[in-house]
Amino acid sequence: MSPSITRVPAAAAALVALAGAIEDGLQVVDGPFVGELGENVLVVGFPEGGNAAYDATVTKQPGMGRPRLQESWTIHCLLSRTSGQIALGSLRDSCAQTLAALDEALREHVVEDDAWQSAALSGAMQWLPINGPHGSSCNVIFDVVGTSLL
């Protein structure tokens, strides 16, 4: 592992790669995107409201010798599903399945070299369903949290 002041860039890149492999047809976007997005999209690094796309805090680990540093980070994400159907039930179910697949992938990749020593869904989610005359959308804002040794 090479010395670094932060693992956020490596963690975000690893999360994009991991998410890209969990589901066929899921568009994974690295950061906010200007332009047309697909009907099934996951934005990794989503600045929502006044929140940053990524948060990180570094702490010293006590011990003998040179101090080891541990970084705790959060990557804010958005999962969005849209459909021409007015019913929201299938979109909510689809979002839940994608979140479960991402959770499973993170559990399988507990340690990702040069990116994290642990990573998981935080468990906190904001569900934002929208139902209109021409279709529906289900949006979920959630966080992936992790720790990395520096």
XYZ file of C-alpha atoms in Angstrom:
150
model
C 0.000 0.000 0.000
C 1.534 3.316 -1.028
C 1.516 6.293 1.369
C -1.401 8.625 0.851
C -3.193 11.491 2.533
C -6.589 10.093 1.489
C -8.101 6.988 -0.053
C -11.285 8.731 -1.229
C -10.266 8.699 -4.940
C -9.367 4.996 -4.805
C -12.506 4.144 -2.786
C -14.767 5.992 -5.230
C -13.134 4.304 -8.239
C -13.406 0.862 -6.603
C -17.064 1.495 -5.742
C -17.834 2.511 -9.344
C -16.196 -0.688 -10.630
C -17.952 -2.854 -8.050
C -21.371 -1.290 -8.738
C -20.885 -1.659 -12.478
C -20.720 -5.415 -12.098
C -23.789 -5.992 -9.888
C -26.581 -5.679 -12.423
C -27.045 -5.730 -16.198
C -28.609 -2.536 -17.513
C -27.602 -0.411 -14.509
C -25.910 2.794 -15.629
C -23.209 3.650 -13.095
C -22.078 7.264 -13.176
C -18.952 8.514 -11.408
C -20.109 11.807 -9.891
C -22.870 14.187 -10.933
C -23.785 13.997 -14.592
C -25.056 16.768 -16.829
C -27.212 15.400 -19.615
C -29.537 12.494 -20.206
C -29.409 9.586 -17.795
C -30.897 6.143 -18.330
C -33.992 4.742 -16.653
C -31.853 2.781 -14.179
C -28.922 4.782 -12.852
C -26.611 4.790 -9.852
C -24.649 7.980 -9.196
C -21.557 7.371 -7.057
C -20.516 10.630 -5.416
C -23.800 12.562 -5.339
C -23.767 16.031 -3.740
C -27.257 16.428 -2.320
C -28.523 19.715 -0.964
C -25.686 21.323 0.944
C -23.843 18.034 1.417
C -20.590 17.176 -0.300
C -20.274 14.128 -2.546
C -17.592 12.652 -0.272
C -16.726 13.200 3.396
C -13.563 12.042 5.143
C -11.977 12.254 8.586
C -8.486 11.093 9.498
C -7.559 9.909 13.010
C -4.303 8.669 14.504
C -4.177 5.103 15.752
C -2.359 4.826 19.087
C 0.657 2.587 19.345
C 4.391 2.420 19.337
C 6.533 3.792 16.557
C 5.402 5.951 13.699
C 1.699 6.871 14.005
C -0.645 4.998 11.717
C -3.499 6.984 10.292
C -7.006 5.700 9.657
C -9.434 7.496 7.385
C -13.181 7.155 7.803
C -15.046 8.198 4.680
C -18.551 8.466 3.315
C -19.537 8.392 -0.344
C -23.027 9.767 -0.937
C -24.942 7.974 -3.710
C -28.208 8.221 -5.639
C -30.093 5.288 -7.117
C -32.850 6.265 -9.543
C -35.386 4.089 -11.367
C -37.966 5.479 -13.772
C -40.800 3.906 -15.693
C -43.669 4.884 -17.952
C -45.923 2.976 -15.548
C -47.818 4.909 -12.895
C -47.493 2.215 -10.187
C -44.518 2.703 -7.849
C -44.455 -0.787 -6.313
C -42.251 -2.438 -8.926
C -39.818 0.501 -8.891
C -39.478 0.330 -5.093
C -38.905 -3.427 -5.306
C -36.303 -2.935 -8.036
C -34.452 -0.296 -5.966
C -34.454 -2.617 -2.954
C -33.033 -5.468 -5.081
C -30.240 -3.244 -6.420
C -29.361 -2.020 -2.924
C -29.292 -5.626 -1.698
C -26.980 -6.605 -4.582
C -24.654 -3.699 -3.787
C -24.663 -4.650 -0.101
C -23.810 -8.245 -1.017
C -20.969 -7.109 -3.306
C -19.527 -4.925 -0.522
C -19.722 -7.863 1.898
C -17.833 -9.996 -0.631
C -15.153 -7.298 -1.048
C -14.658 -6.414 2.610
C -11.032 -5.468 1.919
C -10.194 -3.755 -1.354
C -6.429 -3.216 -1.676
C -5.380 0.450 -1.740
C -9.042 1.495 -1.403
C -10.508 0.287 1.899
C -10.145 -2.089 4.819
C -13.901 -2.100 5.335
C -16.878 -0.717 3.414
C -20.639 -1.126 3.722
C -23.958 0.575 3.170
C -24.549 2.899 6.128
C -28.152 1.764 6.559
C -29.555 5.299 6.366
C -31.615 5.873 3.205
C -33.939 8.556 1.921
C -36.635 7.240 -0.405
C -38.089 9.822 -2.787
C -40.936 8.384 -4.913
C -42.496 10.527 -7.622
C -45.714 9.577 -9.370
C -46.978 11.605 -12.339
C -49.384 11.334 -15.235
C -46.662 10.067 -17.606
C -44.843 7.667 -15.312
C -43.109 7.160 -12.026
C -39.689 7.490 -10.499
C -38.219 6.041 -7.334
C -35.052 7.694 -6.064
C -32.990 6.529 -3.104
C -30.245 8.629 -1.570
C -27.878 6.489 0.506
C -24.327 6.342 1.786
C -21.480 3.896 1.488
C -19.162 4.216 4.487
C -15.725 2.791 4.974
C -12.348 2.945 6.610
C -8.926 2.973 5.019
C -5.446 2.776 6.484
C -3.130 5.525 5.303
